[in-house]
C-alpha cells in the first residue's frame, strides 16, 4: 500500500465538478484508491462516495492505493488536488 497526504487548497474545496475530474483520473489506474478525510473514507473512483467526505479548503486528506500502479496513482491524484484553485 502506498499513501500520501495533501492539503486541499482550492478556494471552494473539492465540490462536484473537481470531484468528477478526480474520479476520471482515478479510473485511469487499475489499482484500488481510497481517500481518507476526517475519519471517513471513500473510493476515489466513486463521485457519490467522495461527496460524502466534506472536502473543504484547508483540510488535509490522505490518498492511499494498493495494487498495480499504486505509486503513480497516488502521486498523480495528490498533484492534481494540490493544483486545484
Coordinates of N, CA, C and O in Angstrom, one line a residue, residues 19-79:
X19 N -14.4 17.1 -8.1 CA -14.5 15.7 -7.7 C -14.7 14.8 -8.9 O -14.1 13.7 -8.9
X20 N -15.5 15.2 -9.8 CA -15.8 14.4 -11.0 C -14.5 14.3 -11.8 O -14.2 13.2 -12.4
X21 N -13.7 15.3 -11.9 CA -12.4 15.2 -12.6 C -11.4 14.3 -11.8 O -10.7 13.6 -12.5
X22 N -11.5 14.4 -10.5 CA -10.7 13.5 -9.7 C -11.0 12.0 -10.0 O -10.2 11.1 -10.1
X23 N -12.3 11.7 -10.0 CA -12.8 10.4 -10.3 C -12.3 9.9 -11.7 O -11.9 8.8 -11.8
X24 N -12.4 10.8 -12.7 CA -11.9 10.4 -14.0 C -10.5 10.0 -14.0 O -10.1 9.1 -14.6
X25 N -9.7 10.8 -13.3 CA -8.2 10.5 -13.2 C -8.0 9.2 -12.5 O -7.2 8.4 -12.9
X26 N -8.7 9.0 -11.4 CA -8.6 7.7 -10.6 C -8.9 6.5 -11.4 O -8.3 5.5 -11.3
X27 N -9.9 6.6 -12.2 CA -10.4 5.5 -13.0 C -9.4 5.1 -14.1 O -9.5 4.0 -14.7
X28 N -8.4 5.9 -14.4 CA -7.3 5.6 -15.3 C -6.3 4.6 -14.8 O -5.5 4.0 -15.5
X29 N -6.4 4.3 -13.5 CA -5.4 3.4 -12.8 C -6.1 2.1 -12.4 O -7.3 2.2 -11.9
X30 N -5.4 1.0 -12.6 CA -6.1 -0.3 -12.3 C -6.1 -0.6 -10.8 O -6.8 -1.6 -10.4
X31 N -5.5 0.2 -9.9 CA -5.4 -0.2 -8.5 C -6.6 0.4 -7.7 O -7.4 1.1 -8.3
X32 N -6.8 -0.1 -6.5 CA -7.8 0.4 -5.6 C -7.3 1.7 -4.9 O -6.2 1.7 -4.4
X33 N -8.1 2.8 -5.0 CA -7.6 4.1 -4.5 C -8.7 4.5 -3.5 O -9.8 4.6 -3.8
X34 N -8.2 4.8 -2.2 CA -9.1 5.3 -1.2 C -8.6 6.7 -0.7 O -7.5 6.9 -0.5
X35 N -9.6 7.6 -0.5 CA -9.4 8.9 0.1 C -9.9 8.9 1.5 O -11.0 8.5 1.8
X36 N -9.0 9.3 2.5 CA -9.4 9.4 3.9 C -9.5 10.9 4.3 O -8.6 11.6 3.9
X37 N -10.5 11.2 5.0 CA -10.7 12.6 5.4 C -11.6 12.6 6.7 O -12.7 12.1 6.7
X38 N -11.0 13.2 7.7 CA -11.7 13.4 9.0 C -12.4 12.1 9.5 O -13.5 12.1 9.9
X39 N -11.6 11.0 9.5 CA -12.1 9.8 10.0 C -13.0 9.0 9.1 O -13.5 7.9 9.4
X40 N -13.3 9.5 7.9 CA -14.1 8.8 6.9 C -13.3 8.4 5.7 O -12.2 8.9 5.5
X41 N -13.8 7.5 4.9 CA -13.1 7.0 3.7 C -14.0 6.8 2.6 O -15.2 6.6 2.8
X42 N -13.5 6.9 1.4 CA -14.3 6.7 0.2 C -13.4 6.3 -1.0 O -12.2 6.7 -1.0
X43 N -13.9 5.6 -1.9 CA -13.2 5.2 -3.1 C -13.0 6.5 -3.9 O -14.0 7.2 -4.1
X44 N -11.9 6.6 -4.5 CA -11.6 7.8 -5.4 C -12.2 7.6 -6.7 O -12.3 8.5 -7.5
X45 N -12.8 6.4 -6.9 CA -13.5 6.1 -8.2 C -15.0 6.3 -8.1 O -15.7 5.9 -9.1
X46 N -15.5 6.8 -7.0 CA -16.9 7.0 -6.8 C -17.2 8.4 -6.5 O -16.9 8.9 -5.4
X47 N -17.9 9.1 -7.4 CA -18.2 10.5 -7.2 C -19.2 10.6 -6.0 O -19.0 11.5 -5.1
X48 N -20.1 9.8 -5.9 CA -21.1 9.8 -4.8 C -20.4 9.7 -3.5 O -20.6 10.4 -2.6
X49 N -19.5 8.7 -3.4 CA -18.8 8.5 -2.1 C -17.9 9.6 -1.8 O -17.8 10.1 -0.6
X50 N -17.2 10.2 -2.8 CA -16.3 11.3 -2.5 C -17.1 12.5 -1.9 O -16.6 13.2 -1.0
X51 N -18.3 12.7 -2.4 CA -19.1 13.9 -2.0 C -19.5 13.7 -0.5 O -20.0 14.7 0.1
X52 N -19.4 12.6 0.1 CA -19.7 12.4 1.5 C -18.6 12.8 2.4 O -18.8 12.7 3.7
X53 N -17.5 13.2 1.9 CA -16.3 13.4 2.8 C -16.0 14.8 3.3 O -15.1 15.0 4.0
X54 N -16.8 15.8 2.9 CA -16.6 17.2 3.3 C -15.1 17.6 2.9 O -14.3 18.0 3.8
X55 N -14.9 17.7 1.7 CA -13.5 18.0 1.2 C -13.4 19.5 1.0 O -13.5 20.1 -0.1
X56 N -13.3 20.2 2.2 CA -13.3 21.7 2.2 C -11.8 22.2 2.2 O -10.9 21.5 2.6
X57 N -11.7 23.5 1.9 CA -10.4 24.2 1.9 C -9.7 24.0 3.2 O -10.3 24.2 4.3
X58 N -8.4 23.8 3.1 CA -7.6 23.7 4.3 C -7.6 22.3 5.0 O -6.8 22.0 5.9
X59 N -8.4 21.4 4.5 CA -8.4 20.0 5.1 C -7.3 19.2 4.5 O -7.1 19.2 3.3
X60 N -6.6 18.5 5.4 CA -5.6 17.5 5.0 C -6.3 16.2 4.8 O -7.0 15.7 5.6
X61 N -6.0 15.6 3.6 CA -6.6 14.3 3.3 C -5.4 13.3 3.0 O -4.3 13.8 2.7
X62 N -5.7 12.1 3.1 CA -4.7 11.1 2.7 C -5.3 10.2 1.6 O -6.4 9.8 1.6
X63 N -4.4 10.0 0.6 CA -4.8 9.2 -0.6 C -4.0 8.0 -0.5 O -2.7 8.0 -0.4
X64 N -4.6 6.8 -0.5 CA -3.9 5.5 -0.5 C -4.3 4.7 -1.7 O -5.4 4.8 -2.2
X65 N -3.4 3.8 -2.1 CA -3.6 2.9 -3.2 C -2.9 1.6 -3.0 O -1.8 1.6 -2.4
X66 N -3.5 0.6 -3.5 CA -2.8 -0.7 -3.4 C -3.1 -1.4 -4.7 O -4.2 -1.3 -5.3
X67 N -2.1 -2.1 -5.2 CA -2.2 -2.9 -6.4 C -1.3 -2.2 -7.5 O -0.4 -1.4 -7.2
X68 N -1.5 -2.7 -8.7 CA -0.7 -2.2 -9.8 C -0.8 -0.7 -10.0 O -1.9 -0.1 -10.0
X69 N 0.3 -0.1 -10.2 CA 0.5 1.4 -10.4 C 0.0 2.2 -9.2 O -0.4 3.4 -9.4
X70 N 0.1 1.7 -8.0 CA -0.4 2.4 -6.8 C 0.4 3.7 -6.6 O -0.2 4.8 -6.4
X71 N 1.7 3.7 -6.7 CA 2.5 4.9 -6.5 C 2.2 5.9 -7.5 O 2.0 7.1 -7.2
X72 N 2.1 5.6 -8.8 CA 1.8 6.5 -9.8 C 0.4 7.2 -9.6 O 0.2 8.4 -9.8
X73 N -0.6 6.3 -9.2 CA -1.9 6.8 -9.0 C -1.9 7.9 -7.8 O -2.5 8.9 -8.0
X74 N -1.3 7.5 -6.7 CA -1.4 8.4 -5.6 C -0.6 9.7 -5.9 O -1.1 10.8 -5.6
X75 N 0.5 9.6 -6.5 CA 1.3 10.8 -6.9 C 0.5 11.7 -7.8 O 0.4 12.9 -7.7
X76 N -0.1 11.1 -8.8 CA -0.9 11.8 -9.8 C -2.1 12.5 -9.2 O -2.3 13.7 -9.4
X77 N -2.8 11.8 -8.4 CA -4.0 12.4 -7.7 C -3.6 13.5 -6.7 O -4.3 14.5 -6.6
X78 N -2.6 13.3 -6.0 CA -2.2 14.3 -5.0 C -1.7 15.6 -5.7 O -2.0 16.7 -5.3
X79 N -1.0 15.4 -6.8 CA -0.6 16.6 -7.6 C -1.8 17.3 -8.1 O -1.8 18.6 -8.0

